[in-house]
Amino acid sequence: MTVFQSLAAARFAALAALAVLAFAAPAAPASEIPDERIDVDATRAAQKIFHVSVTMPASAGAFTFVYPKWIPGYHGPVGPIEDVVDMHVFAGATALAWRRDLVDAYAVHTTVPSGAASVRVDFDVVGADSQNGQIHPISTSQLAILEYSNFALYPQGATAEGVRVEAGLTLPAGWTFGTALPIAATHGDTVTFAPASLYTLIDSPIVAGAHEKAFALADRTELDVSADSAAALAVSPKYLAGMRRLVSEAPALYGGKHYRDYHFLLTLSDLVASDGLEHHESSDNRAGERYALDDKIYRTEADLLPHEYSHSWNGKYRRPADLAVADYQAPEKTDLLWVYEGLNQFNGEKLATRARISSFQDQLDRLAITAADMDLESGRDWRPIRDTADGAPFLYVAPGAFYEQRRSAGDFYDEGDLIWLDADVTIRRLTHDAKSLDDFCRLWGNGSDTTSVPSVNPYDEADVIRLLASVVPYDWAGFFKERIDTVQPHAPLGGITGGGYRLVYTDKPSELERLSDEQHHTIDARYSLGASFGSEDDPSGGEGKIGNVLSASPAFAAGLAPGDRVIAIDGRKFSSDVLHDALVAHMGASKPMQFIVASDDRYRIVDVPVFTGERFPHLMRDATQPDELAKVYAPRTFTPGPEPSAEPE
Ligand SMILES: [Zn+2]
């Protein structure tokens, strides 16, 4: 028996014990709608089609059932109703006529004959191209990510907590799976989960595949990896060691844990778009196939799992009251996403660095890129951060092009990161390092461990202000009004300058920036000529294609736009080396660079007057100030070894 098989056996034993506990739980109150059943047949996952059968309680007469519309974590009305096909409605053996609501496409009306006590709906859910966004069922020939929000129907008017569901799942032969859902029984390739509320079911995704393995991290915490190859399961000991430090660092930050078991679900595939989605007792993390093997790959997205884990406290347990809606049909109000996601961006990066999944130098380089990106956005002269949060339902699904003029949903994450760092450094300054934002997080995390089914502890903005004032009295309302509600010409860099650093530009990219460009097949020249490009090794053929153009830049002045393709520079075929050489050659000169540009089906010659040479952001230590950032990102549960210095040259 290998060590991995023994871990898997230990996991099964732990889940079986939980299943017993779940069955022994008190019966649901009589007011609950009992015994909905959802069966998913995923045996054709490789074909990207899933057969579903839902049986719901119903009584004679008009009956309306709904498909989830507002999906937690997506913060928008994005439930993929278009994926539901071949739908048939029955009462017993009798097929029932149905009609979609003319206003709410997620509601379906039917009439239940007398004597019937339930309605069964059989349908298929078709998957999407696995690169096409995570809201759809995602599968490859080797793995699948299954979310019950894709497969659930429920009676209109029922609440997520009020519907008790027994769910079954059949997988392709030989596939195994990981999930936070307690298991009631397994028969061959079919598993039946212990009855759970619809809320818990939809909050508990499943990763499954032909190559799937569990790694124990700590008591009640494991990493479930599903990959496109067996080779990708050889998670590096260095990464595992970082993850084991993470599951100590996060409780050290927040205090008590608010989950029964926690499962980091990690899908490793180059065919699936990288992303992460938070849940209370698990997280759905998606990265490239070799992510967990190679620190050159995971260090550029080192905060992926720490960010989603942090959400178990901040976002799932503590949640804006406006986001804690009772079902999946009522709209969310998203104005506090600058706390939900902004604080979480800061804490996720902080935990990744404290666990040393990210080095401190990489975190400084990450902050430099964030600060420069936010500082250079032209959209900040019309749209305050509050409006990026208010507009999240449409900004999350906005195209990437023109993000800089539009400001994106990413801004309440990234500018939120800078603002919460500023709050942390402010507390440290006001208390002479006696206190920090850690004290706020510990009050926020609220208390001791719980092993019960997760609950939500909602808050509003006044609660945030009050809690900060309890750490240290200060005009916190004014602090956030200035940074969240007011248009500001520059990014909030107080956390960086107060932390003992300055944002500077040099002609060398940081190692993190270089690795990021390498992995994403991009050339980031936004800080010099004002545009980013696809590199010559882009497998999707994006060579020379412009991703974005900054408004206040030579590229914009020259008339370049997202989607244009640069064919040649100064008469030579476009490549990253040719661009680099041209930026250096024109430095301090007066003659502009000459681009041959393709726009749609037209070609033209464009002069681009850029004389700065290459420019890349860095944080430079300011020796006149104490190094507060070293304290912010210092581990709390262990003493880290020395790391190589990479000060900008
Ligand atoms: Zn998040």
XYZ file of C-alpha atoms and ligand atoms in Angstrom:
650
model
C 0.000 0.000 0.000
C 1.393 3.442 -0.912
C 1.220 6.348 1.464
C -1.347 7.969 -0.824
C -3.662 4.962 -0.722
C -3.510 4.977 3.037
C -4.420 8.667 3.049
C -7.381 7.954 0.810
C -8.478 5.160 3.122
C -8.194 7.505 6.095
C -10.295 10.072 4.252
C -13.022 7.547 3.534
C -13.120 6.534 7.184
C -13.459 10.180 8.236
C -16.272 10.817 5.771
C -18.108 7.645 6.787
C -18.003 8.799 10.400
C -19.456 12.158 9.375
C -22.203 10.463 7.401
C -23.300 8.638 10.531
C -23.383 11.923 12.429
C -25.410 13.569 9.695
C -28.002 10.804 9.800
C -28.211 11.089 13.561
C -28.996 14.810 13.318
C -32.431 15.891 14.582
C -35.290 15.530 12.109
C -36.055 18.597 10.026
C -38.838 20.833 11.384
C -42.294 20.073 9.953
C -42.305 23.465 8.218
C -39.447 22.359 5.945
C -40.282 21.040 2.532
C -39.112 17.457 2.916
C -37.252 15.010 0.808
C -36.375 16.537 -2.506
C -34.145 14.162 -4.423
C -31.563 15.114 -7.075
C -29.791 12.378 -9.042
C -26.995 13.282 -11.426
C -25.685 10.779 -13.942
C -22.213 12.014 -14.894
C -21.124 8.854 -16.716
C -20.968 10.847 -19.968
C -18.857 13.636 -18.470
C -16.251 13.205 -21.212
C -19.024 13.976 -23.717
C -19.951 17.075 -21.649
C -23.534 15.970 -21.008
C -25.084 15.232 -17.616
C -28.443 13.569 -17.060
C -30.429 14.843 -14.088
C -33.605 13.722 -12.359
C -35.163 15.959 -9.680
C -38.146 14.900 -7.588
C -39.855 17.714 -5.682
C -42.814 17.729 -3.314
C -45.913 19.293 -4.894
C -49.641 19.353 -4.388
C -52.506 19.379 -6.872
C -53.029 22.572 -8.860
C -50.748 25.247 -10.235
C -47.090 24.569 -9.423
C -43.965 26.544 -10.268
C -40.396 25.333 -9.944
C -37.225 27.354 -10.442
C -33.612 26.893 -11.576
C -30.950 28.741 -9.505
C -30.296 32.197 -10.953
C -28.078 34.128 -8.492
C -25.196 31.786 -7.699
C -23.242 32.504 -4.484
C -19.729 33.764 -5.153
C -20.555 34.882 -8.708
C -22.650 37.817 -7.433
C -24.726 37.990 -10.585
C -27.841 36.484 -12.255
C -25.668 34.032 -14.168
C -27.129 30.552 -13.473
C -26.660 28.828 -16.876
C -30.340 28.222 -17.690
C -29.291 27.906 -21.346
C -27.532 24.620 -20.481
C -30.810 22.885 -19.499
C -32.073 20.731 -22.415
C -34.451 17.836 -23.094
C -36.607 18.722 -20.078
C -39.670 16.571 -19.293
C -42.020 16.999 -16.347
C -43.960 14.104 -14.758
C -46.408 13.336 -11.972
C -45.909 9.620 -11.490
C -46.028 8.150 -15.009
C -48.064 11.070 -16.388
C -46.209 13.600 -18.528
C -47.215 17.178 -17.640
C -47.362 20.185 -19.946
C -45.188 23.114 -18.844
C -44.520 26.701 -19.807
C -41.664 29.035 -18.954
C -42.541 32.285 -17.184
C -42.506 35.200 -19.633
C -40.729 37.562 -17.232
C -38.508 35.226 -15.212
C -36.846 32.722 -17.545
C -35.686 30.702 -14.521
C -39.291 29.807 -13.483
C -41.373 27.035 -15.093
C -45.123 26.630 -14.544
C -47.053 23.368 -14.664
C -50.279 21.928 -13.246
C -50.155 18.972 -10.866
C -53.059 16.480 -11.170
C -55.080 15.629 -8.084
C -53.691 12.812 -6.018
C -50.088 13.532 -6.913
C -47.714 14.502 -4.078
C -44.580 15.155 -6.108
C -43.286 16.255 -9.479
C -40.309 14.696 -11.241
C -38.327 16.678 -13.787
C -35.891 14.819 -16.030
C -33.437 16.874 -18.057
C -29.925 17.034 -19.398
C -27.375 19.733 -18.641
C -24.889 20.324 -21.418
C -21.404 21.448 -20.530
C -19.393 24.206 -22.136
C -15.971 24.456 -23.651
C -13.909 23.959 -20.503
C -12.100 27.293 -21.096
C -15.429 29.086 -21.315
C -16.007 30.278 -17.777
C -16.602 28.339 -14.616
C -20.369 28.827 -14.293
C -21.089 25.884 -16.610
C -20.486 22.205 -15.796
C -16.822 21.697 -16.655
C -15.321 18.378 -17.726
C -12.537 16.858 -19.787
C -12.058 13.217 -20.756
C -10.201 12.760 -17.436
C -12.061 14.869 -14.878
C -15.154 16.879 -13.977
C -16.080 19.690 -11.591
C -19.673 19.225 -10.470
C -21.708 21.960 -8.796
C -25.293 21.232 -7.762
C -26.292 24.776 -8.722
C -26.062 23.456 -12.297
C -28.357 20.520 -11.555
C -30.873 21.756 -8.955
C -34.520 22.697 -9.309
C -36.739 23.571 -6.374
C -40.269 24.789 -5.696
C -40.674 28.535 -6.170
C -40.887 30.255 -2.801
C -38.861 27.661 -0.879
C -35.711 28.812 0.880
C -32.252 27.296 0.409
C -32.129 26.280 4.065
C -35.736 25.053 4.023
C -35.330 22.406 1.325
C -33.752 19.190 2.552
C -32.200 17.250 -0.302
C -30.884 13.760 -0.775
C -28.454 13.825 -3.685
C -27.064 10.951 -5.711
C -24.219 10.975 -8.208
C -23.028 8.343 -10.668
C -19.519 8.776 -12.034
C -17.724 7.242 -15.015
C -16.386 3.782 -14.157
C -13.341 3.901 -11.926
C -13.433 7.643 -11.224
C -12.976 8.802 -7.636
C -13.956 12.112 -6.105
C -13.382 14.673 -3.380
C -15.996 16.873 -1.700
C -16.964 18.320 1.660
C -20.388 16.625 1.421
C -20.825 13.829 3.961
C -21.470 10.474 2.271
C -24.353 8.167 3.192
C -23.599 5.196 0.944
C -21.653 4.102 -2.128
C -22.676 1.337 -4.549
C -20.175 0.777 -7.335
C -19.757 4.099 -9.115
C -22.846 5.650 -7.488
C -22.631 7.663 -4.292
C -25.538 8.893 -2.203
C -24.773 11.902 -0.037
C -26.204 12.348 3.421
C -29.345 14.522 3.358
C -28.393 18.189 3.484
C -30.083 21.530 2.991
C -30.133 22.817 -0.580
C -27.838 25.564 0.752
C -25.183 23.078 1.873
C -25.568 20.982 -1.280
C -25.038 23.971 -3.589
C -22.221 25.176 -1.324
C -20.383 21.839 -1.718
C -18.924 21.139 -5.163
C -17.364 17.826 -6.140
C -14.144 17.214 -8.051
C -13.969 13.817 -9.707
C -11.732 12.105 -12.172
C -9.621 9.229 -13.332
C -6.610 10.774 -11.537
C -7.734 11.985 -8.137
C -5.929 11.861 -4.806
C -6.372 13.233 -1.290
C -3.552 14.684 0.800
C -4.093 15.132 4.536
C -3.023 18.639 5.638
C -4.160 18.767 9.251
C -6.934 17.534 11.470
C -10.238 17.932 9.569
C -8.458 19.493 6.568
C -7.374 17.937 3.289
C -6.316 18.740 -0.253
C -8.300 16.826 -2.919
C -6.492 16.977 -6.247
C -8.053 15.928 -9.540
C -5.848 16.190 -12.622
C -5.686 15.518 -16.335
C -2.759 13.146 -15.759
C -1.457 10.818 -13.075
C 1.866 12.676 -13.249
C 0.236 15.921 -12.089
C -0.749 14.258 -8.797
C 2.879 14.168 -7.663
C 2.333 17.360 -5.641
C 5.702 18.798 -4.651
C 6.686 18.362 -0.990
C 7.498 22.089 -0.957
C 3.942 22.995 -1.976
C 2.420 20.565 0.529
C 4.620 22.001 3.285
C 3.350 25.486 2.398
C -0.260 24.291 2.449
C 0.283 22.698 5.874
C 1.642 26.016 7.170
C -1.381 27.786 5.619
C -3.881 25.734 7.619
C -2.083 26.914 10.778
C -1.680 30.534 9.687
C -5.344 31.162 8.764
C -6.785 30.062 12.140
C -3.980 32.050 13.821
C -5.307 35.110 11.965
C -9.063 34.586 12.378
C -9.435 32.478 15.512
C -12.056 29.715 15.455
C -12.811 27.599 12.410
C -16.418 27.580 11.170
C -16.533 24.276 9.319
C -16.863 20.572 10.100
C -14.203 19.417 7.611
C -12.422 21.642 5.097
C -11.572 20.365 1.618
C -9.321 22.285 -0.763
C -10.593 20.945 -4.106
C -7.878 21.484 -6.704
C -8.433 20.752 -10.394
C -5.201 20.666 -12.405
C -5.795 20.974 -16.133
C -4.493 23.081 -18.993
C -7.902 22.596 -20.629
C -9.831 24.306 -17.814
C -9.742 28.066 -17.222
C -7.849 28.914 -14.022
C -10.103 30.301 -11.308
C -11.281 29.865 -7.750
C -14.661 29.832 -6.013
C -15.210 30.017 -2.293
C -17.436 27.779 -0.213
C -17.957 27.367 3.490
C -16.376 23.928 3.929
C -14.426 23.711 0.687
C -13.079 25.722 -2.208
C -13.127 25.006 -5.932
C -9.629 25.878 -7.162
C -8.608 25.477 -10.807
C -5.067 25.805 -12.151
C -2.762 24.534 -14.871
C -1.863 20.848 -14.961
C 1.634 21.304 -13.499
C 0.663 23.969 -10.926
C 1.400 21.859 -7.848
C 4.618 20.396 -9.235
C 6.663 23.484 -9.967
C 7.132 26.574 -7.812
C 7.845 28.671 -10.920
C 4.206 28.041 -11.840
C 2.371 28.203 -8.527
C 4.295 31.225 -7.203
C 2.636 33.513 -9.765
C -0.768 32.465 -8.392
C 0.398 31.593 -4.885
C -2.631 33.199 -3.266
C -5.241 31.105 -5.140
C -5.901 28.546 -2.406
C -5.120 30.908 0.518
C -7.642 33.429 -0.883
C -10.426 30.863 -1.190
C -9.633 29.347 2.232
C -9.771 32.797 3.837
C -13.287 33.148 2.405
C -14.490 30.385 4.741
C -14.278 33.080 7.448
C -14.625 36.240 5.360
C -17.434 35.895 2.836
C -19.076 32.657 3.908
C -19.232 32.863 7.739
C -19.060 36.673 7.912
C -21.147 37.931 4.994
C -22.709 41.275 4.101
C -26.382 41.043 5.040
C -27.219 42.174 1.502
C -25.459 39.093 0.122
C -27.030 36.632 2.568
C -30.173 36.062 0.507
C -32.614 33.281 1.372
C -32.813 31.600 -2.020
C -31.145 31.690 -5.442
C -33.740 33.850 -7.165
C -33.622 37.049 -5.104
C -31.043 39.610 -6.282
C -27.931 40.356 -4.241
C -26.849 43.904 -3.421
C -23.109 43.945 -3.917
C -21.973 47.286 -2.440
C -19.877 45.655 0.322
C -17.749 43.537 -2.003
C -14.879 45.924 -1.186
C -14.931 44.183 2.233
C -15.932 40.678 1.114
C -13.355 40.593 -1.700
C -11.106 43.572 -0.922
C -10.244 42.457 2.616
C -10.002 38.919 1.281
C -7.513 39.884 -1.420
C -5.333 41.422 1.276
C -5.735 38.493 3.659
C -5.291 35.874 0.909
C -1.975 37.375 -0.202
C -0.985 37.866 3.429
C -1.709 34.213 4.283
C 0.085 32.956 1.145
C 3.129 34.969 2.217
C 2.927 34.122 5.923
C 2.745 30.424 4.916
C 5.680 31.140 2.565
C 3.803 29.618 -0.375
C 4.808 33.022 -1.723
C 8.165 34.521 -0.752
C 8.128 37.975 0.864
C 9.997 39.354 -2.180
C 7.343 37.931 -4.529
C 4.673 39.592 -2.389
C 6.475 42.950 -2.636
C 6.593 42.470 -6.411
C 2.901 41.495 -6.466
C 2.027 44.665 -4.518
C 4.128 46.759 -6.910
C 2.181 45.447 -9.914
C -1.158 45.993 -8.128
C -0.191 49.531 -7.098
C 1.047 50.465 -10.580
C -2.010 48.973 -12.297
C -4.442 50.817 -10.043
C -2.447 54.059 -10.209
C -2.361 54.109 -14.035
C -6.057 53.352 -14.667
C -7.754 56.264 -16.402
C -11.200 55.024 -15.274
C -10.376 56.119 -11.749
C -11.169 59.718 -12.716
C -14.884 58.891 -13.033
C -15.689 55.671 -11.172
C -15.034 55.322 -7.417
C -14.331 51.849 -5.991
C -17.843 51.811 -4.503
C -19.312 51.853 -8.009
C -17.135 48.930 -9.110
C -18.730 46.986 -6.219
C -22.267 48.288 -6.877
C -21.826 47.334 -10.539
C -20.304 43.908 -9.825
C -23.175 41.896 -11.399
C -22.353 43.358 -14.826
C -18.648 44.111 -14.310
C -17.872 40.458 -13.472
C -19.061 39.462 -16.945
C -17.631 42.472 -18.818
C -15.013 41.842 -21.509
C -11.350 42.268 -20.541
C -10.752 44.825 -23.290
C -11.022 48.463 -22.147
C -10.863 47.313 -18.486
C -8.713 50.356 -17.827
C -11.269 52.909 -19.030
C -14.171 50.859 -17.604
C -12.550 49.788 -14.305
C -13.246 46.127 -13.656
C -14.656 43.905 -10.920
C -10.978 43.174 -10.237
C -10.610 46.692 -8.864
C -12.473 46.119 -5.606
C -10.094 43.195 -5.123
C -6.861 44.965 -6.066
C -7.559 48.476 -4.810
C -9.280 46.801 -1.837
C -5.967 45.030 -1.192
C -4.138 48.391 -1.064
C -6.844 50.009 1.091
C -6.849 47.214 3.687
C -3.036 47.244 3.752
C -3.346 50.987 4.402
C -5.791 50.234 7.259
C -3.365 47.675 8.714
C -0.372 50.041 8.566
C -2.556 52.823 10.021
C -3.479 50.659 13.042
C 0.197 49.724 13.515
C 1.197 53.409 13.391
C -1.578 54.580 15.767
C -0.800 51.861 18.326
C 3.012 51.938 17.961
C 2.892 48.361 16.667
C 0.906 47.121 19.673
C -2.031 46.228 17.407
C -2.702 45.470 13.762
C -5.481 44.419 11.410
C -4.918 40.918 12.817
C -6.753 42.099 15.930
C -9.685 43.182 13.773
C -9.672 39.820 11.925
C -9.696 37.895 15.170
C -12.763 39.819 16.392
C -14.240 39.418 12.911
C -13.685 35.639 12.888
C -15.576 35.666 16.139
C -14.776 33.034 18.651
C -13.941 29.409 18.943
C -14.046 26.374 16.669
C -17.390 25.012 15.636
C -18.086 21.553 14.258
C -21.726 22.129 13.375
C -23.225 22.700 9.931
C -21.944 26.138 8.853
C -23.989 29.214 9.632
C -23.818 32.799 8.395
C -23.042 35.750 10.674
C -24.156 38.778 8.630
C -22.806 42.335 8.922
C -23.340 45.795 7.520
C -20.918 48.661 6.923
C -21.506 50.194 10.357
C -20.425 46.898 11.964
C -17.099 47.103 10.103
C -16.488 50.678 11.264
C -17.464 49.857 14.866
C -15.203 46.820 15.008
C -12.221 48.775 13.643
C -12.865 51.529 16.204
C -12.840 48.889 18.944
C -9.281 47.970 17.855
C -8.174 51.607 17.789
C -10.318 54.768 17.863
C -9.962 56.628 14.543
C -12.136 58.276 11.911
C -12.616 54.990 10.061
C -15.807 56.222 8.375
C -13.809 59.129 6.919
C -10.920 56.805 6.030
C -13.177 54.613 3.876
C -15.290 57.491 2.516
C -12.123 58.987 1.037
C -10.878 55.707 -0.427
C -14.116 53.913 -1.360
C -16.679 56.595 -2.189
C -14.554 59.377 -3.637
C -12.953 59.610 -7.058
C -9.188 59.778 -6.484
C -6.593 60.625 -9.162
C -4.070 58.205 -7.671
C -4.146 54.763 -6.100
C -4.164 54.597 -2.280
C -0.465 53.984 -1.635
C -0.483 54.903 2.078
C 0.010 51.267 3.100
C 3.124 51.041 0.952
C 4.671 54.392 1.913
C 3.646 53.999 5.573
C 4.988 50.447 5.371
C 8.485 51.710 4.537
C 8.533 51.353 0.725
C 8.158 53.461 -2.412
C 6.636 52.526 -5.772
C 9.392 52.977 -8.389
C 9.893 51.987 -12.019
C 13.080 50.428 -13.418
C 14.016 48.950 -16.788
C 14.007 45.357 -15.439
C 10.865 43.323 -14.724
C 10.617 41.609 -11.370
C 11.045 37.830 -11.435
C 7.305 37.523 -10.686
C 6.365 39.760 -13.615
C 8.717 37.847 -15.934
C 7.277 34.459 -14.858
C 3.729 35.749 -15.220
C 4.358 36.937 -18.793
C 6.021 33.607 -19.599
C 3.074 31.576 -18.306
C 0.367 33.706 -19.855
C 2.224 34.156 -23.175
C 2.013 37.926 -22.842
C 4.347 40.905 -23.107
C 3.453 43.584 -20.590
C 4.641 46.917 -21.965
C 1.864 48.940 -20.315
C 4.274 50.923 -18.145
C 6.340 52.143 -21.112
C 4.424 52.359 -24.384
C 1.075 51.690 -22.681
C -0.074 48.364 -24.126
C 0.128 44.630 -23.499
C 0.630 42.112 -26.307
C 0.314 38.406 -26.992
C 3.794 36.908 -27.265
C 5.149 34.933 -30.208
C 4.804 31.647 -28.251
C 1.069 32.130 -27.561
C -0.422 28.733 -28.527
C -3.747 30.394 -29.394
C -2.061 32.506 -32.071
C -2.217 35.836 -30.254
C 1.213 36.967 -31.447
C 1.427 40.758 -31.448
C -2.256 41.125 -30.590
C -2.975 44.036 -28.255
C -4.766 43.104 -25.028
C -5.237 46.538 -23.552
C -4.156 50.126 -24.097
C -3.765 52.659 -21.279
C -5.431 55.995 -22.010
C -2.513 58.172 -20.921
C 0.077 56.453 -23.094
C 1.958 56.756 -26.396
C 0.068 53.695 -27.711
C -3.318 55.370 -27.120
C -2.136 58.684 -28.585
C -1.030 56.767 -31.691
C -4.569 55.384 -32.139
C -3.948 51.774 -31.119
C -6.866 49.773 -29.697
C -7.487 46.393 -28.015
C -7.640 43.714 -30.712
C -5.192 45.452 -33.086
C -2.289 43.229 -34.105
C 1.242 44.587 -34.407
C 2.872 42.846 -37.387
C 6.267 44.555 -37.353
C 8.272 47.154 -35.426
C 10.773 49.370 -37.265
C 10.478 47.090 -40.284
C 11.141 43.840 -38.403
C 8.620 41.053 -37.665
C 7.057 41.423 -34.187
C 8.512 39.366 -31.326
C 9.211 40.015 -27.657
C 12.914 40.511 -28.463
C 12.150 42.931 -31.308
C 9.863 44.967 -29.024
C 12.445 44.939 -26.238
C 15.256 46.003 -28.593
C 13.144 48.790 -30.099
C 12.199 50.195 -26.668
C 15.897 50.278 -25.728
C 16.994 51.722 -29.102
C 14.472 54.584 -28.966
C 15.221 55.470 -25.330
C 15.984 59.165 -25.067
C 15.664 59.516 -28.856
C 13.296 61.786 -30.765
C 12.339 59.512 -33.669
C 9.200 57.452 -32.929
C 8.954 53.665 -33.234
C 7.189 52.608 -36.418
C 4.558 49.852 -36.168
C 2.853 47.974 -38.991
C -0.593 47.314 -37.537
C -3.483 45.129 -38.687
C -6.972 46.276 -37.615
C -9.728 43.978 -38.831
C -8.953 43.657 -42.573
C -6.890 46.858 -42.932
C -3.136 47.443 -42.526
C -1.539 50.729 -41.615
C 1.722 52.249 -40.467
C 1.636 53.920 -37.072
C 4.259 56.114 -35.390
C 4.517 55.456 -31.640
C 6.557 58.123 -29.853
C 7.925 56.231 -26.833
C 11.313 57.306 -25.492
C 11.291 56.019 -21.901
C 12.918 52.647 -22.580
C 11.420 49.697 -20.726
C 9.650 50.414 -17.425
C 8.472 47.971 -14.768
C 7.126 48.589 -11.251
C 8.959 47.626 -8.049
C 8.755 48.465 -4.380
C 11.957 50.122 -3.202
C 12.812 50.071 0.493
C 12.703 53.537 2.115
C 15.390 53.329 4.788
C 14.043 56.416 6.602
C 10.946 54.441 7.652
C 10.623 51.220 9.667
C 9.907 48.101 7.579
C 6.248 47.599 8.537
C 5.556 45.396 5.506
C 8.010 42.792 6.806
C 5.864 42.666 9.958
C 2.538 42.529 8.072
C 3.679 39.521 6.049
C 5.660 37.735 8.802
C 4.454 34.232 9.766
C 2.738 33.903 13.131
C 3.149 30.163 13.626
C 6.778 29.466 12.641
C 10.123 31.152 11.986
C 10.902 31.313 8.266
C 14.372 30.664 6.887
C 16.258 33.365 4.975
C 15.218 34.012 1.401
C 17.337 35.358 -1.449
C 17.081 39.120 -1.841
C 15.895 40.427 -5.199
C 16.078 44.184 -4.776
C 15.607 46.004 -8.057
C 18.908 46.827 -9.725
Zn -12.668 36.010 -3.502
